[in-house]
Amino acid sequence: MSKLYVANGTQPKKMTIDLLERINPLRGKSKDIRIAIKPNLVCASPAEKGATTHPEIVEGIIIYLTRNGFNNIEIIEGAWVGDSTKRAFKVCGYEDISKRYGIPLIDLKDDSYVTKVYKGMELNICKTVFEIDYLINVPLIKGHCQTRITCALKNLKGIIPDSEKRRFHTMGLHKPIAYLNAVVHQDLIIADGICPDPYFEEGGRPVKLNMIAAGFDPVLMDSYAAKILGYKADAIKYIVLAESEGIGRIFKDDNDIVNIYEDSSAADNVTIVQKEKKYLKLIEQADACSACYSNLVSALEKLDELGAAEKIADQICIGQAYRGYRGTLGVGDCTSCFEKYLPGCPPSVEDIIKFLKE
Ligand code: SF4
C-alpha cells in the first residue's frame, strides 16, 4: 500500500535529495525519458511569502535526477489568470536554476492544448503534458480561499490554458479538478511544507512547518495536507470526488507516514487553526476566477484587521456569471454593468482596498 515519506528540517535541498534516495522512485526507468517538474508558481512571489514552491526543493530534485543519469528534464508551469509565468520564473528563482543546470523553463501559457473527454466532461489540457514520460508534481501544502486547501490534485490546474482555468470556475472547480486528475497521471509528488501560507493561496502569512512530504498518491497526499491545515479530508469536496474516481485513497492515521529521519526533533510542532472569516459573508461569488476572488478576500482580510470590513457594504459581487447583469457593487470587469464596479481582470488587492474604502 502506498505511503507518504516525510522529512522534517530547515534544509529543503538536502531533505528533498534524502527523500528521493530513500524512495528511489525512478528505478527501472530508461535514462532517456522526458521528465517534467511542475512546481506551484501561481504568482510572482518568492517562496518565503508562502505562495510558491521553494526553489531549493526543485534544485534538490534536479541534483538527484542528474546524479542518477536522468538529464532530459524541464520545468513546466502556467501561473494563474492575471499573472505572468515568466515573471514568476524570474521572481521565484527558477531562472537562476535554469541557467545553473541548463534546464528549460516551459511557460504553458504559450502552449497549445488537446481536448480530452472524461465522463462526458470536456477538458482542455496543455499539449506538452502528453509529450512527457514522467511528471513530478511539486505543490505546496497551502490554504485556498475557495477550495480551503490546495496541494497535489489542485496544482494540476497549472497545466491547463487560462481560458480553461476560467471555465473550471464556471463548473464549480471541484469536479473538473477531480476529473483532470483522472485524465493526467502524476508519477511522483514532492509536497512543499517548508513555509507555506495555510490560509491564502497568494501567500503573505507564511508559517514555518519545516517539512517536505513525498509520495505517489495525490489523494493520500492531499488528505494529509488537509489534516495539517486544520481540515478533515471530507470537508474538501475535490478530495472526496478524486477518491470516488479511484485516483487514490484517503489518509487514515500516522501509520500512513514514514519519517525518514530517525531523529525528527527538528520538526516544528505547529498546529494550524483556521479562524472564521466573517467577512466572507459579504461576498456573492458566481464563477469567480482564483486570482480575482483571492485578491478580494485578501483585501477584505486587510480591512478586517483594521476593523473596517463589515462596515463597507452589505454585498460585493464577483465572478464571470455576472457578465451582462445589473447590480449595485461589483469587483472585476465581469461586473461592468453594475452601478459601482472596480475594473480589472483581475483587479489588484491594493486597488480593491482603495475602491472599497472609497
Ligand atoms: S474579472 Fe471576471 S474573468 Fe476577470 S479574473 Fe475576475 S472573475 Fe475572472
CSV table of C-alpha atoms and ligand atoms in Angstrom, one decimal:
chain,number,residue,atom,x,y,z
A,1,MET,CA,0.0,0.0,0.0
A,2,SER,CA,1.3,3.5,-0.9
A,3,LYS,CA,2.7,5.5,2.0
A,4,LEU,CA,3.9,9.1,2.4
A,5,TYR,CA,7.5,9.8,3.2
A,6,VAL,CA,8.2,12.9,5.4
A,7,ALA,CA,11.4,14.8,6.1
A,8,ASN,CA,11.5,17.5,8.7
A,9,GLY,CA,14.1,20.2,8.9
A,10,THR,CA,15.2,23.5,7.5
A,11,GLN,CA,17.4,22.5,4.5
A,12,PRO,CA,14.9,21.9,1.6
A,13,LYS,CA,17.6,20.8,-0.9
A,14,LYS,CA,19.1,18.2,1.3
A,15,MET,CA,15.7,17.0,2.6
A,16,THR,CA,14.5,16.5,-1.0
A,17,ILE,CA,17.6,14.5,-2.0
A,18,ASP,CA,17.3,12.4,1.1
A,19,LEU,CA,13.6,11.7,0.4
A,20,LEU,CA,14.4,10.7,-3.2
A,21,GLU,CA,17.3,8.5,-2.2
A,22,ARG,CA,15.0,6.8,0.3
A,23,ILE,CA,12.1,6.1,-2.1
A,24,ASN,CA,14.2,5.6,-5.3
A,25,PRO,CA,11.2,6.5,-7.5
A,26,LEU,CA,12.7,6.0,-11.0
A,27,ARG,CA,14.2,2.5,-10.5
A,28,GLY,CA,13.9,0.5,-13.7
A,29,LYS,CA,13.2,3.6,-15.9
A,30,SER,CA,15.1,4.3,-19.1
A,31,LYS,CA,17.6,7.2,-18.6
A,32,ASP,CA,16.3,8.8,-21.8
A,33,ILE,CA,12.7,9.5,-20.5
A,34,ARG,CA,11.5,13.1,-20.7
A,35,ILE,CA,10.8,14.3,-17.2
A,36,ALA,CA,8.8,17.4,-16.3
A,37,ILE,CA,8.8,19.1,-12.9
A,38,LYS,CA,5.7,21.0,-12.2
A,39,PRO,CA,6.0,23.4,-9.2
A,40,ASN,CA,3.3,25.8,-7.9
A,41,LEU,CA,4.3,29.2,-9.2
A,42,VAL,CA,0.7,30.6,-9.0
A,43,CYS,CA,2.0,34.2,-8.9
A,44,ALA,CA,5.3,36.1,-9.0
A,45,SER,CA,6.0,35.9,-5.3
A,46,PRO,CA,9.1,34.5,-3.6
A,47,ALA,CA,8.8,31.2,-1.7
A,48,GLU,CA,9.4,33.0,1.7
A,49,LYS,CA,5.9,34.6,1.3
A,50,GLY,CA,4.2,31.2,1.3
A,51,ALA,CA,2.6,31.1,-2.1
A,52,THR,CA,5.1,29.3,-4.4
A,53,THR,CA,7.2,26.2,-4.3
A,54,HIS,CA,10.6,26.6,-2.7
A,55,PRO,CA,13.2,26.6,-5.5
A,56,GLU,CA,15.7,24.6,-3.4
A,57,ILE,CA,13.2,21.7,-3.5
A,58,VAL,CA,13.2,21.8,-7.3
A,59,GLU,CA,17.0,22.1,-7.2
A,60,GLY,CA,17.2,19.0,-5.0
A,61,ILE,CA,15.1,17.1,-7.5
A,62,ILE,CA,17.3,18.1,-10.4
A,63,ILE,CA,20.5,17.2,-8.5
A,64,TYR,CA,19.1,13.8,-7.7
A,65,LEU,CA,17.9,13.1,-11.2
A,66,THR,CA,21.2,14.2,-12.9
A,67,ARG,CA,23.3,12.2,-10.4
A,68,ASN,CA,21.3,9.2,-11.4
A,69,GLY,CA,21.7,9.8,-15.2
A,70,PHE,CA,18.4,11.4,-16.0
A,71,ASN,CA,19.2,14.5,-18.0
A,72,ASN,CA,16.1,15.1,-20.1
A,73,ILE,CA,14.4,17.4,-17.6
A,74,GLU,CA,12.3,20.5,-17.9
A,75,ILE,CA,10.2,22.7,-15.6
A,76,ILE,CA,6.7,23.4,-16.7
A,77,GLU,CA,4.1,25.9,-15.2
A,78,GLY,CA,1.3,28.2,-16.1
A,79,ALA,CA,0.7,30.9,-13.5
A,80,TRP,CA,-2.9,31.9,-12.5
A,81,VAL,CA,-5.0,34.2,-14.7
A,82,GLY,CA,-3.7,37.7,-14.4
A,83,ASP,CA,-0.1,36.9,-13.7
A,84,SER,CA,2.9,36.1,-16.0
A,85,THR,CA,4.6,32.7,-15.6
A,86,LYS,CA,7.8,34.2,-17.0
A,87,ARG,CA,7.7,36.9,-14.3
A,88,ALA,CA,7.1,34.1,-11.7
A,89,PHE,CA,10.0,32.1,-13.0
A,90,LYS,CA,12.3,35.1,-12.5
A,91,VAL,CA,11.0,36.3,-9.2
A,92,CYS,CA,10.8,32.8,-7.6
A,93,GLY,CA,14.4,31.9,-8.5
A,94,TYR,CA,13.7,29.5,-11.3
A,95,GLU,CA,15.6,31.5,-14.0
A,96,ASP,CA,18.7,31.0,-11.9
A,97,ILE,CA,18.1,27.3,-11.6
A,98,SER,CA,17.5,27.1,-15.3
A,99,LYS,CA,20.8,28.8,-16.1
A,100,ARG,CA,22.8,26.9,-13.4
A,101,TYR,CA,21.6,23.4,-14.6
A,102,GLY,CA,20.7,24.0,-18.2
A,103,ILE,CA,17.1,23.1,-17.6
A,104,PRO,CA,14.5,24.7,-19.9
A,105,LEU,CA,11.6,26.6,-18.4
A,106,ILE,CA,8.3,25.9,-20.3
A,107,ASP,CA,5.6,28.6,-19.9
A,108,LEU,CA,2.4,26.6,-20.5
A,109,LYS,CA,0.5,29.8,-21.3
A,110,ASP,CA,2.3,29.7,-24.6
A,111,ASP,CA,1.3,26.0,-25.3
A,112,SER,CA,-1.5,24.7,-27.5
A,113,TYR,CA,-3.9,22.3,-26.0
A,114,VAL,CA,-5.7,19.0,-26.6
A,115,THR,CA,-9.2,18.2,-25.6
A,116,LYS,CA,-9.9,15.1,-23.6
A,117,VAL,CA,-13.3,13.8,-22.5
A,118,TYR,CA,-13.9,12.2,-19.1
A,119,LYS,CA,-17.4,11.0,-18.2
A,120,GLY,CA,-18.9,13.5,-20.7
A,121,MET,CA,-16.8,16.5,-19.4
A,122,GLU,CA,-14.5,18.1,-22.0
A,123,LEU,CA,-11.1,19.1,-20.5
A,124,ASN,CA,-8.6,21.2,-22.5
A,125,ILE,CA,-5.1,20.3,-21.3
A,126,CYS,CA,-1.8,21.7,-22.5
A,127,LYS,CA,-0.2,19.6,-25.2
A,128,THR,CA,3.2,19.4,-23.5
A,129,VAL,CA,1.7,17.3,-20.7
A,130,PHE,CA,1.1,14.4,-23.2
A,131,GLU,CA,4.6,14.6,-24.6
A,132,ILE,CA,6.4,13.9,-21.4
A,133,ASP,CA,7.1,10.5,-19.9
A,134,TYR,CA,7.3,11.3,-16.2
A,135,LEU,CA,5.5,14.0,-14.3
A,136,ILE,CA,6.9,15.2,-10.9
A,137,ASN,CA,4.3,17.4,-9.2
A,138,VAL,CA,5.8,19.8,-6.6
A,139,PRO,CA,2.9,21.5,-5.0
A,140,LEU,CA,2.7,23.4,-1.7
A,141,ILE,CA,0.7,22.4,1.3
A,142,LYS,CA,-1.3,25.6,1.3
A,143,GLY,CA,-4.6,27.2,2.1
A,144,HIS,CA,-7.0,28.3,-0.6
A,145,CYS,CA,-9.9,30.7,0.0
A,146,GLN,CA,-12.3,28.9,-2.4
A,147,THR,CA,-11.4,25.2,-2.0
A,148,ARG,CA,-9.9,25.5,1.5
A,149,ILE,CA,-6.7,23.8,0.6
A,150,THR,CA,-4.5,23.3,-2.4
A,151,CYS,CA,-1.9,20.6,-2.8
A,152,ALA,CA,-1.2,17.8,-5.4
A,153,LEU,CA,-4.7,17.5,-7.0
A,154,LYS,CA,-5.3,21.2,-7.5
A,155,ASN,CA,-1.8,22.0,-8.6
A,156,LEU,CA,-2.6,20.4,-11.9
A,157,LYS,CA,-4.7,23.4,-12.7
A,158,GLY,CA,-1.4,25.0,-13.8
A,159,ILE,CA,-1.3,22.6,-16.8
A,160,ILE,CA,-4.5,23.9,-18.4
A,161,PRO,CA,-4.8,27.1,-20.5
A,162,ASP,CA,-6.0,30.3,-18.9
A,163,SER,CA,-9.4,30.1,-20.8
A,164,GLU,CA,-9.8,26.6,-19.2
A,165,LYS,CA,-8.9,27.9,-15.8
A,166,ARG,CA,-11.7,30.4,-16.1
A,167,ARG,CA,-14.1,27.7,-17.3
A,168,PHE,CA,-13.2,25.4,-14.4
A,169,HIS,CA,-14.6,28.1,-12.1
A,170,THR,CA,-17.8,28.1,-14.1
A,171,MET,CA,-18.0,24.3,-13.4
A,172,GLY,CA,-17.6,24.7,-9.7
A,173,LEU,CA,-13.9,23.8,-9.5
A,174,HIS,CA,-14.2,20.5,-7.5
A,175,LYS,CA,-15.5,18.2,-10.2
A,176,PRO,CA,-13.2,19.4,-13.0
A,177,ILE,CA,-10.2,19.2,-10.7
A,178,ALA,CA,-11.0,15.5,-9.8
A,179,TYR,CA,-11.7,14.7,-13.5
A,180,LEU,CA,-8.5,16.4,-14.6
A,181,ASN,CA,-6.6,14.1,-12.3
A,182,ALA,CA,-8.4,11.1,-13.7
A,183,VAL,CA,-7.0,12.1,-17.2
A,184,VAL,CA,-3.5,13.2,-16.2
A,185,HIS,CA,-1.4,10.8,-14.0
A,186,GLN,CA,1.2,12.4,-11.8
A,187,ASP,CA,4.1,9.9,-11.3
A,188,LEU,CA,5.6,11.4,-8.2
A,189,ILE,CA,4.7,14.1,-5.7
A,190,ILE,CA,7.1,16.1,-3.6
A,191,ALA,CA,4.9,18.5,-1.4
A,192,ASP,CA,6.5,21.6,0.0
A,193,GLY,CA,5.6,22.3,3.6
A,194,ILE,CA,8.6,24.5,4.4
A,195,CYS,CA,6.9,27.8,5.0
A,196,PRO,CA,3.5,27.7,3.2
A,197,ASP,CA,0.6,30.1,3.8
A,198,PRO,CA,-2.1,27.9,5.5
A,199,TYR,CA,-4.8,30.5,4.8
A,200,PHE,CA,-4.4,32.2,1.4
A,201,GLU,CA,-3.1,30.8,-1.9
A,202,GLU,CA,-1.4,34.1,-2.8
A,203,GLY,CA,0.7,34.0,0.3
A,204,GLY,CA,1.6,36.8,2.7
A,205,ARG,CA,1.1,34.8,6.0
A,206,PRO,CA,3.7,32.0,5.8
A,207,VAL,CA,4.0,29.6,8.7
A,208,LYS,CA,7.2,27.6,9.2
A,209,LEU,CA,6.1,23.9,9.1
A,210,ASN,CA,9.6,22.9,8.1
A,211,MET,CA,8.6,19.7,6.4
A,212,ILE,CA,8.5,18.0,2.9
A,213,ALA,CA,6.3,15.0,2.1
A,214,ALA,CA,6.9,12.7,-0.9
A,215,GLY,CA,4.6,10.0,-2.3
A,216,PHE,CA,2.8,8.6,-5.3
A,217,ASP,CA,-0.9,9.0,-4.4
A,218,PRO,CA,-2.3,12.5,-4.8
A,219,VAL,CA,-5.4,11.7,-2.7
A,220,LEU,CA,-3.3,10.4,0.1
A,221,MET,CA,-1.1,13.5,-0.1
A,222,ASP,CA,-4.0,16.0,-0.2
A,223,SER,CA,-5.9,14.4,2.6
A,224,TYR,CA,-2.7,14.5,4.7
A,225,ALA,CA,-2.3,18.2,3.7
A,226,ALA,CA,-5.9,18.9,4.7
A,227,LYS,CA,-5.1,17.4,8.2
A,228,ILE,CA,-2.0,19.6,8.5
A,229,LEU,CA,-4.0,22.7,7.5
A,230,GLY,CA,-6.7,22.0,10.1
A,231,TYR,CA,-9.4,20.4,8.0
A,232,LYS,CA,-11.0,17.0,7.7
A,233,ALA,CA,-10.5,15.4,4.3
A,234,ASP,CA,-14.2,15.1,3.8
A,235,ALA,CA,-14.5,18.9,4.0
A,236,ILE,CA,-12.6,19.2,0.8
A,237,LYS,CA,-15.0,18.1,-2.0
A,238,TYR,CA,-12.5,17.5,-4.7
A,239,ILE,CA,-10.5,15.1,-2.5
A,240,VAL,CA,-13.7,13.1,-1.9
A,241,LEU,CA,-14.5,13.1,-5.6
A,242,ALA,CA,-11.0,12.1,-6.6
A,243,GLU,CA,-11.2,9.2,-4.2
A,244,SER,CA,-14.5,8.1,-5.7
A,245,GLU,CA,-12.9,8.2,-9.2
A,246,GLY,CA,-10.3,5.7,-8.0
A,247,ILE,CA,-7.4,8.2,-8.1
A,248,GLY,CA,-6.2,7.3,-4.6
A,249,ARG,CA,-7.1,6.7,-1.0
A,250,ILE,CA,-7.7,9.0,1.9
A,251,PHE,CA,-5.1,9.4,4.7
A,252,LYS,CA,-6.1,7.4,7.8
A,253,ASP,CA,-3.5,7.9,10.6
A,254,ASP,CA,0.2,8.2,11.3
A,255,ASN,CA,0.7,4.6,10.1
A,256,ASP,CA,0.4,6.1,6.6
A,257,ILE,CA,3.6,8.1,7.2
A,258,VAL,CA,7.2,7.1,7.2
A,259,ASN,CA,9.5,9.7,8.7
A,260,ILE,CA,12.8,9.3,7.0
A,261,TYR,CA,14.9,10.9,9.8
A,262,GLU,CA,15.0,8.8,12.9
A,263,ASP,CA,15.5,11.9,15.0
A,264,SER,CA,12.7,14.1,13.8
A,265,SER,CA,13.1,16.6,16.6
A,266,ALA,CA,13.8,19.3,14.0
A,267,ALA,CA,10.1,19.2,13.2
A,268,ASP,CA,8.2,22.3,14.3
A,269,ASN,CA,5.2,21.1,16.1
A,270,VAL,CA,2.8,23.7,14.6
A,271,THR,CA,-1.0,23.3,14.8
A,272,ILE,CA,-2.9,25.2,12.3
A,273,VAL,CA,-6.3,26.5,13.4
A,274,GLN,CA,-8.5,28.0,10.7
A,275,LYS,CA,-10.3,31.1,12.1
A,276,GLU,CA,-13.7,32.1,11.0
A,277,LYS,CA,-13.6,34.7,8.2
A,278,LYS,CA,-16.9,36.5,8.9
A,279,TYR,CA,-16.3,38.9,6.0
A,280,LEU,CA,-16.7,36.1,3.5
A,281,LYS,CA,-20.5,36.5,4.1
A,282,LEU,CA,-20.2,39.9,2.2
A,283,ILE,CA,-19.1,38.2,-1.0
A,284,GLU,CA,-21.6,37.0,-3.5
A,285,GLN,CA,-19.3,35.0,-5.9
A,286,ALA,CA,-20.5,33.3,-9.0
A,287,ASP,CA,-17.8,31.5,-11.1
A,288,ALA,CA,-15.1,33.9,-9.9
A,289,CYS,CA,-11.5,33.1,-11.1
A,290,SER,CA,-9.0,32.3,-8.3
A,291,ALA,CA,-6.9,35.4,-8.7
A,292,CYS,CA,-10.0,37.7,-8.6
A,293,TYR,CA,-11.6,36.0,-5.6
A,294,SER,CA,-8.4,35.6,-3.8
A,295,ASN,CA,-7.5,39.3,-4.2
A,296,LEU,CA,-10.9,40.3,-2.9
A,297,VAL,CA,-10.6,38.0,0.1
A,298,SER,CA,-7.1,39.3,0.8
A,299,ALA,CA,-8.3,42.9,0.6
A,300,LEU,CA,-11.2,42.2,3.0
A,301,GLU,CA,-8.8,40.4,5.4
A,302,LYS,CA,-6.6,43.5,5.5
A,303,LEU,CA,-9.7,45.7,6.0
A,304,ASP,CA,-10.9,43.3,8.7
A,305,GLU,CA,-7.5,43.7,10.5
A,306,LEU,CA,-8.3,47.4,10.6
A,307,GLY,CA,-11.8,46.7,11.9
A,308,ALA,CA,-13.4,48.1,8.7
A,309,ALA,CA,-14.5,45.1,6.7
A,310,GLU,CA,-18.1,44.7,7.8
A,311,LYS,CA,-18.9,48.4,7.6
A,312,ILE,CA,-18.0,48.5,3.9
A,313,ALA,CA,-21.1,47.1,2.2
A,314,ASP,CA,-23.9,44.6,2.5
A,315,GLN,CA,-22.9,42.6,-0.6
A,316,ILE,CA,-20.0,42.6,-3.0
A,317,CYS,CA,-20.5,40.7,-6.2
A,318,ILE,CA,-17.7,39.0,-8.2
A,319,GLY,CA,-17.4,36.4,-10.9
A,320,GLN,CA,-18.0,35.5,-14.5
A,321,ALA,CA,-21.7,34.7,-14.1
A,322,TYR,CA,-22.4,38.5,-13.5
A,323,ARG,CA,-21.4,39.4,-17.1
A,324,GLY,CA,-24.2,41.5,-18.6
A,325,TYR,CA,-26.2,41.6,-15.3
A,326,ARG,CA,-27.1,44.7,-13.4
A,327,GLY,CA,-26.3,45.1,-9.7
A,328,THR,CA,-25.1,47.5,-7.0
A,329,LEU,CA,-21.5,46.8,-6.1
A,330,GLY,CA,-19.1,44.6,-8.1
A,331,VAL,CA,-15.4,43.8,-8.3
A,332,GLY,CA,-13.7,43.0,-11.7
A,333,ASP,CA,-14.6,43.5,-15.3
A,334,CYS,CA,-17.3,40.9,-15.2
A,335,THR,CA,-19.4,43.3,-13.1
A,336,SER,CA,-19.1,46.2,-15.6
A,337,CYS,CA,-22.9,46.6,-15.8
A,338,PHE,CA,-23.1,47.3,-12.0
A,339,GLU,CA,-23.9,50.8,-10.6
A,340,LYS,CA,-20.4,50.8,-9.0
A,341,TYR,CA,-17.7,48.4,-10.0
A,342,LEU,CA,-13.9,48.2,-10.0
A,343,PRO,CA,-12.4,47.5,-13.4
A,344,GLY,CA,-9.6,44.9,-13.8
A,345,CYS,CA,-9.2,41.3,-14.8
A,346,PRO,CA,-8.3,40.7,-12.0
A,347,PRO,CA,-8.1,43.9,-10.0
A,348,SER,CA,-5.2,44.1,-7.6
A,349,VAL,CA,-5.5,43.8,-3.8
A,350,GLU,CA,-4.4,47.4,-3.4
A,351,ASP,CA,-7.0,48.7,-5.9
A,352,ILE,CA,-9.7,46.7,-4.2
A,353,ILE,CA,-8.9,48.2,-0.8
A,354,LYS,CA,-8.8,51.7,-2.3
A,355,PHE,CA,-12.1,51.1,-4.1
A,356,LEU,CA,-13.9,49.6,-1.1
A,357,LYS,CA,-12.6,52.4,1.2
A,358,GLU,CA,-14.0,55.0,-1.2
B,1,SF4,S1,-12.9,39.9,-13.8
B,1,SF4,FE1,-14.1,38.1,-14.3
B,1,SF4,S2,-12.8,36.9,-15.8
B,1,SF4,FE2,-11.5,38.5,-14.9
B,1,SF4,S3,-10.4,37.5,-13.3
B,1,SF4,FE3,-12.3,38.4,-12.4
B,1,SF4,S4,-13.9,36.8,-12.4
B,1,SF4,FE4,-12.2,36.2,-13.8
